[in-house]
């Protein structure tokens, strides 16, 4: 399983694409098109929002699980875009139980943010929160409902009823016309029908045959609705535990959980960010790291690596390995700060991620200063190629979090990675030719791994 270990945008798309080569299927299990996952192959760049990041391999089974909230208009656009670039999407499967983002969810998302004014969350305004709210209220419309016009219309009527008041300002919005909406969604149903399936069963069949299933998370632990910086979070659970619910498998089906973290930290939208850099260095890192949202184009807030939060994410997800991306962005800095504890109001110190929002909102990261390195590391392919200071930096991260590093990103390109010894050992079906590579022993059937 691959999960974000920070506030999203850690590079999950790239890591998923890399690992998918050896997997039999890739399953997205939560979130929606608030996600933006980037894959760079040669001179080509792909930005995926709903389609799993395994789609660039011909005939690789790619599943949108039941835990995803799906905007069918966006999915169809994404499919068309992929097709236009000659990507085969025939092996894309969509869970019949996934919930649909409806036009009123988009309106409610924007209206909710407008109402919050200065207190707004900074959502992606893609209707994610209102859709999950309807799911919990048992007023959701599911993918399977697209296949029956009568049921669809009844469900939309029921879903709209309790929203009358909040939707009143949009009364004249053409997208809210019941008949037009039903017709529009029936058309989406025709387009997507060939992809709709009982995807939990598909996952069981693969796992029971001992095949390899890769679970692709969206967002990150600190945006988790239960464990993140609530209310400045998304409306789903991006932590590893949610993959079981969102794909329909059990905890014993999972045997590797890899957390993706940048070598520094970014966050989009509002909310506490204890290691945020407020001076020009923040702008330098933002430019160098291209830290602008994949989905909304917003400038990402930038900060030092927050090891208090990362250790918290490691425990929440029971991470078996870390992937540290964008190490190249830190090249050329004389020194690099890493946050090892928080200091709160009245000089209180915290070694652990504080559960109380008032504490967290006042928390400032206390940093340790480590030496930087001058060299451009974009061409490094082995740990030994890295400057000693970069290796020391990574060692510090692994020791502090207690999680071994499997993979290091030294550039956006697919080949711009370094597999550590640990990574080579736990990488599935690692090519026998690669230096220091061992094949994983045959696994008992019915297990998943990254
Ligand atoms: P995701 O949402 O976790 O999939 O991440 P995004 O795609 O939103 O953002 C990650 C960005 O970093 C993308 O533009 C990637 O191409 C880029 N990226 C990934 N790994 C690296 C790396 O090791 N170095 C650099 N410089 N860029 C990277
Ligand atoms: P990936 O998968 C970074 C953030 C939004 C906002 C908050 C709530 O690309 O890592 P929402 O629209 O979900 O209700 O917004 O969550 N957010 C993300 N930030 N990466 C993402 O996805 C995000 N998805 C949502 O910016 O602060
Ligand atoms: Mg992203």
Short mmCIF file of C-alpha atoms and ligand atoms in Angstrom, two decimals:
data_model
loop_
_atom_site.label_atom_id
_atom_site.label_comp_id
_atom_site.label_asym_id
_atom_site.label_seq_id
_atom_site.Cartn_x
_atom_site.Cartn_y
_atom_site.Cartn_z
CA UNK A 1 0.00 0.00 0.00
CA UNK A 2 1.13 3.51 -0.78
CA UNK A 3 -0.10 6.36 1.41
CA UNK A 4 0.71 10.04 1.80
CA UNK A 5 2.58 10.64 5.07
CA UNK A 6 2.20 14.44 5.12
CA UNK A 7 -0.44 16.87 3.84
CA UNK A 8 -0.73 15.37 0.34
CA UNK A 9 1.24 15.96 -2.89
CA UNK A 10 4.18 13.94 -1.61
CA UNK A 11 4.73 12.20 -4.95
CA UNK A 12 2.38 9.23 -4.55
CA UNK A 13 1.62 9.21 -8.29
CA UNK A 14 5.25 8.68 -9.23
CA UNK A 15 5.82 6.00 -6.58
CA UNK A 16 2.62 4.16 -7.54
CA UNK A 17 3.58 4.24 -11.22
CA UNK A 18 7.00 2.78 -10.36
CA UNK A 19 5.68 -0.02 -8.15
CA UNK A 20 2.72 -0.80 -10.39
CA UNK A 21 5.08 -2.33 -12.92
CA UNK A 22 5.32 -5.43 -10.69
CA UNK A 23 1.68 -5.43 -9.51
CA UNK A 24 -1.32 -7.22 -10.97
CA UNK A 25 -3.74 -4.46 -10.02
CA UNK A 26 -3.81 -0.93 -8.62
CA UNK A 27 -6.75 0.15 -6.46
CA UNK A 28 -7.63 3.71 -5.39
CA UNK A 29 -9.57 3.48 -2.12
CA UNK A 30 -10.59 6.98 -1.00
CA UNK A 31 -10.77 10.64 -1.97
CA UNK A 32 -11.91 11.90 -5.32
CA UNK A 33 -10.77 14.41 -7.88
CA UNK A 34 -9.41 16.61 -5.12
CA UNK A 35 -6.35 14.43 -5.74
CA UNK A 36 -3.84 15.28 -8.43
CA UNK A 37 -1.20 12.63 -9.04
CA UNK A 38 1.64 13.40 -11.41
CA UNK A 39 3.64 10.93 -13.45
CA UNK A 40 6.57 12.03 -15.59
CA UNK A 41 7.79 9.62 -18.24
CA UNK A 42 10.51 11.01 -20.47
CA UNK A 43 9.24 14.28 -21.89
CA UNK A 44 5.62 13.41 -21.16
CA UNK A 45 3.71 14.44 -18.05
CA UNK A 46 0.45 12.94 -16.82
CA UNK A 47 -1.83 14.43 -14.20
CA UNK A 48 -4.36 11.93 -12.89
CA UNK A 49 -7.25 12.80 -10.58
CA UNK A 50 -9.42 9.70 -10.41
CA UNK A 51 -7.82 7.06 -12.58
CA UNK A 52 -5.25 4.99 -10.61
CA UNK A 53 -1.59 5.68 -11.38
CA UNK A 54 -1.09 2.21 -12.89
CA UNK A 55 -3.01 3.10 -16.05
CA UNK A 56 0.06 3.80 -18.18
CA UNK A 57 0.86 0.06 -18.29
CA UNK A 58 -1.16 -1.63 -21.03
CA UNK A 59 -3.86 -3.96 -19.68
CA UNK A 60 -2.95 -3.31 -16.03
CA UNK A 61 -6.09 -3.73 -13.96
CA UNK A 62 -6.89 -0.33 -12.42
CA UNK A 63 -9.73 -0.07 -9.93
CA UNK A 64 -11.64 2.88 -8.52
CA UNK A 65 -12.78 1.40 -5.23
CA UNK A 66 -16.02 1.82 -3.30
CA UNK A 67 -14.39 4.34 -0.92
CA UNK A 68 -13.79 6.88 -3.69
CA UNK A 69 -16.22 9.72 -4.41
CA UNK A 70 -16.52 9.97 -8.14
CA UNK A 71 -17.49 12.91 -10.32
CA UNK A 72 -18.53 11.10 -13.52
CA UNK A 73 -18.08 14.18 -15.68
CA UNK A 74 -14.47 14.49 -14.53
CA UNK A 75 -13.81 10.77 -14.91
CA UNK A 76 -15.14 10.74 -18.48
CA UNK A 77 -12.98 13.76 -19.30
CA UNK A 78 -9.98 11.98 -17.85
CA UNK A 79 -10.73 8.80 -19.81
CA UNK A 80 -11.13 10.81 -23.03
CA UNK A 81 -7.91 12.65 -22.36
CA UNK A 82 -6.03 9.41 -21.76
CA UNK A 83 -7.51 7.85 -24.90
CA UNK A 84 -6.53 10.89 -26.94
CA UNK A 85 -2.97 10.26 -25.76
CA UNK A 86 -3.32 6.63 -26.84
CA UNK A 87 -3.54 5.13 -23.36
CA UNK A 88 -5.66 2.00 -23.22
CA UNK A 89 -8.30 2.36 -20.49
CA UNK A 90 -10.06 -0.93 -21.21
CA UNK A 91 -8.85 -2.41 -17.92
CA UNK A 92 -10.30 0.36 -15.76
CA UNK A 93 -12.92 -0.91 -13.31
CA UNK A 94 -15.22 1.22 -11.18
CA UNK A 95 -16.91 -0.01 -8.04
CA UNK A 96 -20.69 -0.07 -8.37
CA UNK A 97 -20.79 1.08 -4.72
CA UNK A 98 -18.66 4.21 -5.12
CA UNK A 99 -20.58 7.42 -4.41
CA UNK A 100 -21.21 10.02 -7.08
CA UNK A 101 -20.43 13.69 -6.84
CA UNK A 102 -23.52 15.53 -8.00
CA UNK A 103 -23.85 19.14 -9.27
CA UNK A 104 -25.34 20.19 -5.92
CA UNK A 105 -22.27 18.91 -4.08
CA UNK A 106 -20.12 21.35 -6.04
CA UNK A 107 -22.45 24.23 -5.24
CA UNK A 108 -22.61 23.26 -1.55
CA UNK A 109 -18.82 23.02 -1.32
CA UNK A 110 -18.34 26.56 -2.66
CA UNK A 111 -21.25 27.95 -0.65
CA UNK A 112 -19.87 26.35 2.52
CA UNK A 113 -16.49 27.94 1.96
CA UNK A 114 -18.05 31.33 1.22
CA UNK A 115 -20.08 31.09 4.41
CA UNK A 116 -16.98 30.33 6.47
CA UNK A 117 -15.33 33.50 5.17
CA UNK A 118 -12.01 33.96 6.92
CA UNK A 119 -12.36 30.57 8.58
CA UNK A 120 -12.55 28.71 5.29
CA UNK A 121 -10.73 25.41 4.86
CA UNK A 122 -9.47 26.13 1.37
CA UNK A 123 -11.08 23.04 -0.13
CA UNK A 124 -10.54 22.14 -3.75
CA UNK A 125 -14.26 22.97 -4.28
CA UNK A 126 -14.76 19.68 -6.07
CA UNK A 127 -17.74 18.68 -3.91
CA UNK A 128 -15.79 16.13 -1.88
CA UNK A 129 -17.05 17.07 1.60
CA UNK A 130 -20.75 17.36 0.69
CA UNK A 131 -20.61 14.04 -1.17
CA UNK A 132 -19.12 12.16 1.80
CA UNK A 133 -21.69 13.94 4.02
CA UNK A 134 -24.52 12.58 1.86
CA UNK A 135 -22.95 9.13 1.98
CA UNK A 136 -22.98 9.21 5.79
CA UNK A 137 -26.51 10.62 5.81
CA UNK A 138 -27.54 7.75 3.55
CA UNK A 139 -28.64 10.16 0.86
CA UNK A 140 -25.84 9.37 -1.53
CA UNK A 141 -26.23 8.38 -5.17
CA UNK A 142 -24.01 5.48 -6.14
CA UNK A 143 -22.42 4.43 -9.39
CA UNK A 144 -24.89 1.53 -9.72
CA UNK A 145 -27.78 4.02 -9.62
CA UNK A 146 -26.63 5.38 -12.98
CA UNK A 147 -27.91 2.21 -14.59
CA UNK A 148 -31.57 2.70 -13.63
CA UNK A 149 -33.20 5.98 -14.55
CA UNK A 150 -36.23 5.51 -12.27
CA UNK A 151 -34.15 4.78 -9.20
CA UNK A 152 -31.73 7.57 -10.06
CA UNK A 153 -34.49 10.17 -10.27
CA UNK A 154 -36.05 9.03 -6.98
CA UNK A 155 -32.73 9.19 -5.20
CA UNK A 156 -31.87 12.62 -6.56
CA UNK A 157 -35.28 13.88 -5.44
CA UNK A 158 -34.69 12.52 -1.94
CA UNK A 159 -31.18 13.93 -1.77
CA UNK A 160 -32.28 17.39 -2.86
CA UNK A 161 -35.19 17.64 -0.46
CA UNK A 162 -33.25 18.36 2.78
CA UNK A 163 -30.95 20.80 0.98
CA UNK A 164 -33.72 23.09 -0.17
CA UNK A 165 -32.79 25.86 2.22
CA UNK A 166 -29.06 25.87 1.59
CA UNK A 167 -29.56 25.51 -2.14
CA UNK A 168 -32.08 28.33 -2.35
CA UNK A 169 -29.53 30.87 -3.64
CA UNK A 170 -28.89 28.48 -6.54
CA UNK A 171 -32.59 27.87 -7.29
CA UNK A 172 -32.17 29.11 -10.87
CA UNK A 173 -28.94 27.25 -11.51
CA UNK A 174 -29.62 25.08 -14.59
CA UNK A 175 -27.45 22.27 -13.20
CA UNK A 176 -30.06 21.74 -10.46
CA UNK A 177 -32.96 20.95 -12.77
CA UNK A 178 -34.12 17.46 -11.74
CA UNK A 179 -34.91 16.20 -15.22
CA UNK A 180 -31.82 17.64 -16.86
CA UNK A 181 -29.64 16.28 -14.05
CA UNK A 182 -31.14 12.81 -14.30
CA UNK A 183 -30.70 12.78 -18.05
CA UNK A 184 -27.12 13.99 -17.77
CA UNK A 185 -26.25 11.26 -15.26
CA UNK A 186 -28.02 8.54 -17.27
CA UNK A 187 -25.79 9.54 -20.19
CA UNK A 188 -22.75 9.20 -17.92
CA UNK A 189 -24.06 5.76 -16.97
CA UNK A 190 -24.08 4.70 -20.63
CA UNK A 191 -20.51 5.91 -21.04
CA UNK A 192 -19.22 4.20 -17.89
CA UNK A 193 -21.31 1.02 -17.91
CA UNK A 194 -18.58 -1.17 -19.42
CA UNK A 195 -16.27 -0.26 -16.50
CA UNK A 196 -18.73 -0.81 -13.62
CA UNK A 197 -18.03 -3.95 -11.59
CA UNK A 198 -18.09 -5.70 -8.22
CA UNK A 199 -14.55 -4.56 -7.52
CA UNK A 200 -14.22 -6.03 -4.01
CA UNK A 201 -14.76 -9.45 -5.54
CA UNK A 202 -12.17 -8.66 -8.19
CA UNK A 203 -9.67 -7.84 -5.42
CA UNK A 204 -10.46 -11.05 -3.51
CA UNK A 205 -9.97 -13.17 -6.61
CA UNK A 206 -6.54 -11.69 -7.19
CA UNK A 207 -5.49 -11.92 -3.55
CA UNK A 208 -6.74 -15.46 -3.20
CA UNK A 209 -4.59 -16.42 -6.18
CA UNK A 210 -1.58 -14.93 -4.43
CA UNK A 211 -1.35 -12.07 -6.93
CA UNK A 212 0.00 -8.65 -6.09
CA UNK A 213 -2.37 -5.78 -5.43
CA UNK A 214 -1.17 -2.24 -4.95
CA UNK A 215 -3.39 0.18 -3.03
CA UNK A 216 -2.97 3.82 -3.99
CA UNK A 217 -3.87 6.41 -1.37
CA UNK A 218 -4.80 10.00 -2.07
CA UNK A 219 -4.14 13.03 0.17
CA UNK A 220 -2.10 12.26 3.31
CA UNK A 221 -2.26 11.37 6.99
CA UNK A 222 -2.36 14.98 8.20
CA UNK A 223 -5.46 15.57 6.06
CA UNK A 224 -7.24 12.56 7.59
CA UNK A 225 -10.70 13.47 8.89
CA UNK A 226 -10.09 11.57 12.16
CA UNK A 227 -6.36 11.94 12.74
CA UNK A 228 -5.39 15.05 10.79
CA UNK A 229 -5.54 18.74 11.62
CA UNK A 230 -9.34 18.83 11.89
CA UNK A 231 -11.29 20.77 10.65
CA UNK A 232 -8.59 21.68 8.13
CA UNK A 233 -8.69 18.25 6.56
CA UNK A 234 -10.37 16.39 3.74
CA UNK A 235 -13.56 14.39 4.31
CA UNK A 236 -12.12 10.89 4.00
CA UNK A 237 -9.49 8.76 5.75
CA UNK A 238 -6.24 8.73 3.77
CA UNK A 239 -4.55 6.49 6.35
CA UNK A 240 -3.72 2.86 5.64
CA UNK A 241 -6.57 1.47 7.73
CA UNK A 242 -9.05 2.97 5.30
CA UNK A 243 -7.79 0.96 2.36
CA UNK A 244 -9.54 -2.11 3.68
CA UNK A 245 -12.87 -0.34 3.94
CA UNK A 246 -12.44 1.56 0.70
CA UNK A 247 -11.50 -1.49 -1.35
CA UNK A 248 -13.40 -4.22 0.48
CA UNK A 249 -10.45 -6.27 1.73
CA UNK A 250 -9.36 -7.22 5.25
CA UNK A 251 -6.39 -6.01 7.34
CA UNK A 252 -4.67 -9.37 6.89
CA UNK A 253 -4.60 -8.80 3.15
CA UNK A 254 -2.02 -6.04 3.61
CA UNK A 255 1.61 -6.82 4.21
CA UNK A 256 3.54 -3.71 3.22
CA UNK A 257 2.64 -0.07 3.83
CA UNK A 258 4.90 2.55 2.27
CA UNK A 259 4.52 6.17 3.33
CA UNK A 260 5.52 8.87 0.89
CA UNK A 261 7.07 12.04 2.28
CA UNK A 262 8.89 14.92 0.68
CA UNK A 263 12.31 15.83 2.04
CA UNK A 264 10.55 18.98 3.26
CA UNK A 265 6.87 19.75 3.80
CA UNK A 266 4.09 21.41 1.82
CA UNK A 267 0.45 22.07 2.49
CA UNK A 268 -2.31 23.54 0.28
CA UNK A 269 -5.21 25.34 1.88
CA UNK A 270 -5.64 26.66 5.40
CA UNK A 271 -4.81 25.10 8.76
CA UNK A 272 -1.92 24.65 11.19
CA UNK A 273 1.54 24.12 9.74
CA UNK A 274 4.14 24.21 12.53
CA UNK A 275 7.21 24.19 10.27
CA UNK A 276 6.02 26.70 7.67
CA UNK A 277 8.78 28.94 6.27
CA UNK A 278 7.56 32.51 6.02
CA UNK A 279 10.60 34.22 4.46
CA UNK A 280 12.07 34.26 0.94
CA UNK A 281 13.52 30.80 1.36
CA UNK A 282 9.93 29.54 1.21
CA UNK A 283 9.56 31.18 -2.22
CA UNK A 284 12.86 29.71 -3.38
CA UNK A 285 11.81 26.17 -2.41
CA UNK A 286 8.34 26.69 -3.90
CA UNK A 287 9.81 27.71 -7.25
CA UNK A 288 12.50 25.05 -7.22
CA UNK A 289 10.09 22.30 -6.22
CA UNK A 290 7.34 23.54 -8.57
CA UNK A 291 5.03 23.67 -5.57
CA UNK A 292 1.81 24.69 -7.26
CA UNK A 293 -1.30 22.54 -6.93
CA UNK A 294 -1.82 19.80 -9.52
CA UNK A 295 -5.59 20.15 -9.17
CA UNK A 296 -6.22 23.82 -8.42
CA UNK A 297 -2.94 25.50 -9.39
CA UNK A 298 -2.75 27.18 -5.96
CA UNK A 299 0.68 27.99 -4.54
CA UNK A 300 1.54 25.39 -1.90
CA UNK A 301 2.74 26.56 1.50
CA UNK A 302 6.28 25.34 2.13
CA UNK A 303 8.07 24.33 5.33
CA UNK A 304 10.89 22.25 6.76
CA UNK A 305 10.49 18.53 7.22
CA UNK A 306 8.30 17.96 10.28
CA UNK A 307 9.56 14.81 11.94
CA UNK A 308 7.06 15.04 14.79
CA UNK A 309 4.22 14.81 12.26
CA UNK A 310 6.05 12.21 10.18
CA UNK A 311 6.64 9.92 13.17
CA UNK A 312 2.93 10.31 13.99
CA UNK A 313 2.02 9.34 10.41
CA UNK A 314 4.38 6.38 10.61
CA UNK A 315 2.60 5.04 13.69
CA UNK A 316 -0.91 5.76 12.39
CA UNK A 317 -0.20 3.84 9.21
CA UNK A 318 2.16 1.21 10.66
CA UNK A 319 4.55 2.15 7.88
CA UNK A 320 6.94 -0.59 6.86
CA UNK A 321 8.99 1.78 4.73
CA UNK A 322 9.37 5.41 3.79
CA UNK A 323 9.81 6.91 0.37
CA UNK A 324 11.51 10.30 0.53
CA UNK A 325 10.86 12.36 -2.58
CA UNK A 326 12.26 15.67 -3.84
CA UNK A 327 15.57 15.42 -2.04
CA UNK A 328 17.04 17.24 -5.08
CA UNK A 329 15.05 20.36 -4.20
CA UNK A 330 17.18 20.83 -1.05
CA UNK A 331 20.50 20.83 -2.97
CA UNK A 332 22.48 24.03 -2.67
CA UNK A 333 21.34 24.98 0.82
CA UNK A 334 24.14 25.61 3.28
CA UNK A 335 22.12 24.13 6.12
CA UNK A 336 18.81 22.30 6.37
CA UNK A 337 16.46 22.49 9.33
CA UNK A 338 14.38 19.54 10.53
CA UNK A 339 11.69 19.80 13.16
CA UNK A 340 12.26 17.47 16.10
CA UNK A 341 9.73 18.85 18.61
CA UNK A 342 7.07 21.52 18.92
CA UNK A 343 7.07 24.48 21.25
CA UNK A 344 3.63 25.67 22.29
CA UNK A 345 2.14 28.47 24.37
CA UNK A 346 3.98 29.28 27.62
CA UNK A 347 7.07 27.53 26.33
CA UNK A 348 5.55 24.06 26.61
CA UNK A 349 7.41 21.41 24.61
CA UNK A 350 5.86 18.52 22.72
CA UNK A 351 7.61 15.45 21.42
CA UNK A 352 4.35 13.96 20.19
CA UNK A 353 1.78 15.30 17.81
CA UNK A 354 -0.69 17.17 20.06
CA UNK A 355 -4.28 15.94 19.89
CA UNK A 356 -5.73 19.25 21.10
CA UNK A 357 -6.40 21.79 18.38
CA UNK A 358 -5.61 24.82 20.57
CA UNK A 359 -2.21 23.37 21.37
CA UNK A 360 -1.56 22.53 17.75
CA UNK A 361 -2.59 25.97 16.50
CA UNK A 362 0.07 27.56 18.71
CA UNK A 363 2.73 24.96 18.03
CA UNK A 364 5.90 26.10 16.35
CA UNK A 365 8.43 23.58 15.12
CA UNK A 366 11.75 23.51 16.94
CA UNK A 367 14.42 22.54 14.53
CA UNK A 368 17.78 20.92 14.48
CA UNK A 369 20.16 22.34 11.90
CA UNK A 370 21.91 19.81 9.67
CA UNK A 371 24.60 20.49 7.08
CA UNK A 372 23.44 20.86 3.47
CA UNK A 373 25.20 19.89 0.23
CA UNK A 374 26.14 21.78 -2.91
CA UNK A 375 25.98 19.06 -5.55
CA UNK A 376 23.17 18.54 -8.03
CA UNK A 377 21.95 15.02 -7.19
CA UNK A 378 19.58 14.51 -10.13
CA UNK A 379 21.88 11.91 -11.69
CA UNK A 380 22.51 9.87 -8.53
CA UNK A 381 21.18 6.33 -8.82
CA UNK A 382 22.78 4.64 -5.80
CA UNK A 383 22.95 5.75 -2.21
CA UNK A 384 26.72 5.81 -2.49
CA UNK A 385 26.44 8.46 -5.25
CA UNK A 386 24.81 10.91 -2.83
CA UNK A 387 26.91 13.53 -1.03
CA UNK A 388 27.67 12.46 2.58
CA UNK A 389 25.49 15.27 3.99
CA UNK A 390 22.49 14.03 2.00
CA UNK A 391 23.04 10.50 3.29
CA UNK A 392 23.32 11.84 6.84
CA UNK A 393 20.09 13.75 6.37
CA UNK A 394 18.25 10.59 5.29
CA UNK A 395 19.78 8.59 8.13
CA UNK A 396 18.53 11.20 10.59
CA UNK A 397 14.99 10.88 9.18
CA UNK A 398 14.99 7.07 9.29
CA UNK A 399 16.35 6.98 12.84
CA UNK A 400 13.96 9.60 14.16
CA UNK A 401 10.88 7.98 12.66
CA UNK A 402 12.05 4.41 13.19
CA UNK A 403 11.11 3.56 9.61
CA UNK A 404 13.63 2.39 6.99
CA UNK A 405 13.82 4.32 3.75
CA UNK A 406 13.08 2.24 0.66
CA UNK A 407 13.16 4.76 -2.14
CA UNK A 408 14.63 8.25 -2.61
CA UNK A 409 13.43 10.71 -5.23
CA UNK A 410 16.10 12.88 -6.86
CA UNK A 411 14.01 14.41 -9.63
CA UNK A 412 10.53 14.20 -11.20
CA UNK A 413 11.58 11.69 -13.88
CA UNK A 414 10.63 8.04 -13.57
CA UNK A 415 14.27 6.97 -13.48
CA UNK A 416 15.29 9.68 -11.01
CA UNK A 417 15.12 7.41 -7.99
CA UNK A 418 17.48 5.57 -5.72
CA UNK A 419 16.45 2.20 -4.37
CA UNK A 420 18.04 1.68 -0.98
CA UNK A 421 19.13 -1.77 0.08
CA UNK A 422 15.97 -2.06 2.15
CA UNK A 423 13.88 -0.96 -0.82
CA UNK A 424 15.46 -3.51 -3.11
CA UNK A 425 14.74 -6.27 -0.63
CA UNK A 426 11.09 -5.41 -0.10
CA UNK A 427 10.37 -4.38 -3.67
CA UNK A 428 8.19 -6.98 -5.31
CA UNK A 429 9.59 -8.92 -8.23
CA UNK A 430 12.72 -6.79 -8.22
CA UNK A 431 14.58 -7.36 -11.45
CA UNK A 432 17.25 -10.02 -10.90
CA UNK A 433 19.83 -7.96 -12.75
CA UNK A 434 19.76 -4.98 -10.41
CA UNK A 435 22.73 -4.65 -8.07
CA UNK A 436 22.13 -6.09 -4.62
CA UNK A 437 18.64 -7.21 -5.55
CA UNK A 438 17.07 -10.25 -3.96
CA UNK A 439 13.82 -11.78 -5.03
CA UNK A 440 11.09 -11.87 -2.45
CA UNK A 441 10.38 -15.42 -1.31
CA UNK A 442 7.09 -16.86 -2.55
CA UNK A 443 4.33 -15.51 -0.38
CA UNK A 444 1.41 -17.41 1.04
CA UNK A 445 -1.65 -16.78 -1.08
CA UNK A 446 -4.08 -14.03 -0.34
CA UNK A 447 -1.67 -11.26 0.66
CA UNK A 448 -1.09 -7.85 -0.84
CA UNK A 449 2.17 -6.01 -1.00
CA UNK A 450 3.74 -2.96 -2.44
P1 LIG B 1 0.87 13.28 -5.36
O1 LIG B 1 -0.41 14.02 -5.22
O2 LIG B 1 1.33 12.71 -4.05
O3 LIG B 1 0.86 12.25 -6.45
O4 LIG B 1 1.96 14.37 -5.77
P2 LIG B 1 1.78 15.52 -6.89
O5 LIG B 1 1.81 14.89 -8.22
O6 LIG B 1 0.61 16.40 -6.57
O7 LIG B 1 3.05 16.41 -6.61
C1 LIG B 1 4.33 15.89 -6.64
C2 LIG B 1 5.16 16.69 -7.65
O8 LIG B 1 6.53 16.43 -7.43
C3 LIG B 1 4.90 16.30 -9.08
O9 LIG B 1 5.04 17.46 -9.88
C4 LIG B 1 6.00 15.30 -9.40
O10 LIG B 1 6.36 15.27 -10.77
C5 LIG B 1 7.13 15.87 -8.58
N1 LIG B 1 8.10 14.88 -8.06
C6 LIG B 1 7.88 13.62 -7.59
N2 LIG B 1 9.03 13.10 -7.09
C7 LIG B 1 9.98 14.06 -7.26
C8 LIG B 1 11.38 14.13 -6.93
O11 LIG B 1 11.97 13.22 -6.36
N3 LIG B 1 12.01 15.32 -7.26
C9 LIG B 1 11.39 16.36 -7.87
N4 LIG B 1 12.09 17.46 -8.14
N5 LIG B 1 10.09 16.30 -8.18
C10 LIG B 1 9.40 15.18 -7.88
P1 LIG B 2 -3.27 14.45 -3.43
O1 LIG B 2 -3.89 13.08 -3.56
C1 LIG B 2 -2.98 18.19 -1.19
C2 LIG B 2 -6.65 19.63 0.75
C3 LIG B 2 -7.28 20.90 0.20
C4 LIG B 2 -7.88 21.47 1.48
C5 LIG B 2 -8.36 20.21 2.20
C6 LIG B 2 -9.84 19.91 2.01
O2 LIG B 2 -2.92 15.06 -4.73
O3 LIG B 2 -2.15 14.40 -2.45
P2 LIG B 2 -11.21 18.92 -0.04
O4 LIG B 2 -11.42 19.45 -1.43
O5 LIG B 2 -10.59 17.58 0.02
O6 LIG B 2 -12.46 19.02 0.80
O7 LIG B 2 -10.17 19.96 0.64
O8 LIG B 2 -7.60 19.14 1.70
N1 LIG B 2 -6.42 18.56 -0.25
C7 LIG B 2 -5.22 18.23 -0.75
N2 LIG B 2 -4.00 18.78 -0.55
N3 LIG B 2 -3.10 17.10 -1.98
C8 LIG B 2 -4.31 16.52 -2.18
O9 LIG B 2 -4.46 15.37 -2.85
C9 LIG B 2 -5.44 17.12 -1.58
N4 LIG B 2 -6.76 16.82 -1.57
C10 LIG B 2 -7.35 17.71 -0.75
O10 LIG B 2 -6.31 21.75 -0.35
O11 LIG B 2 -6.88 22.07 2.27
MG1 LIG B 3 -1.26 15.87 -5.63
#
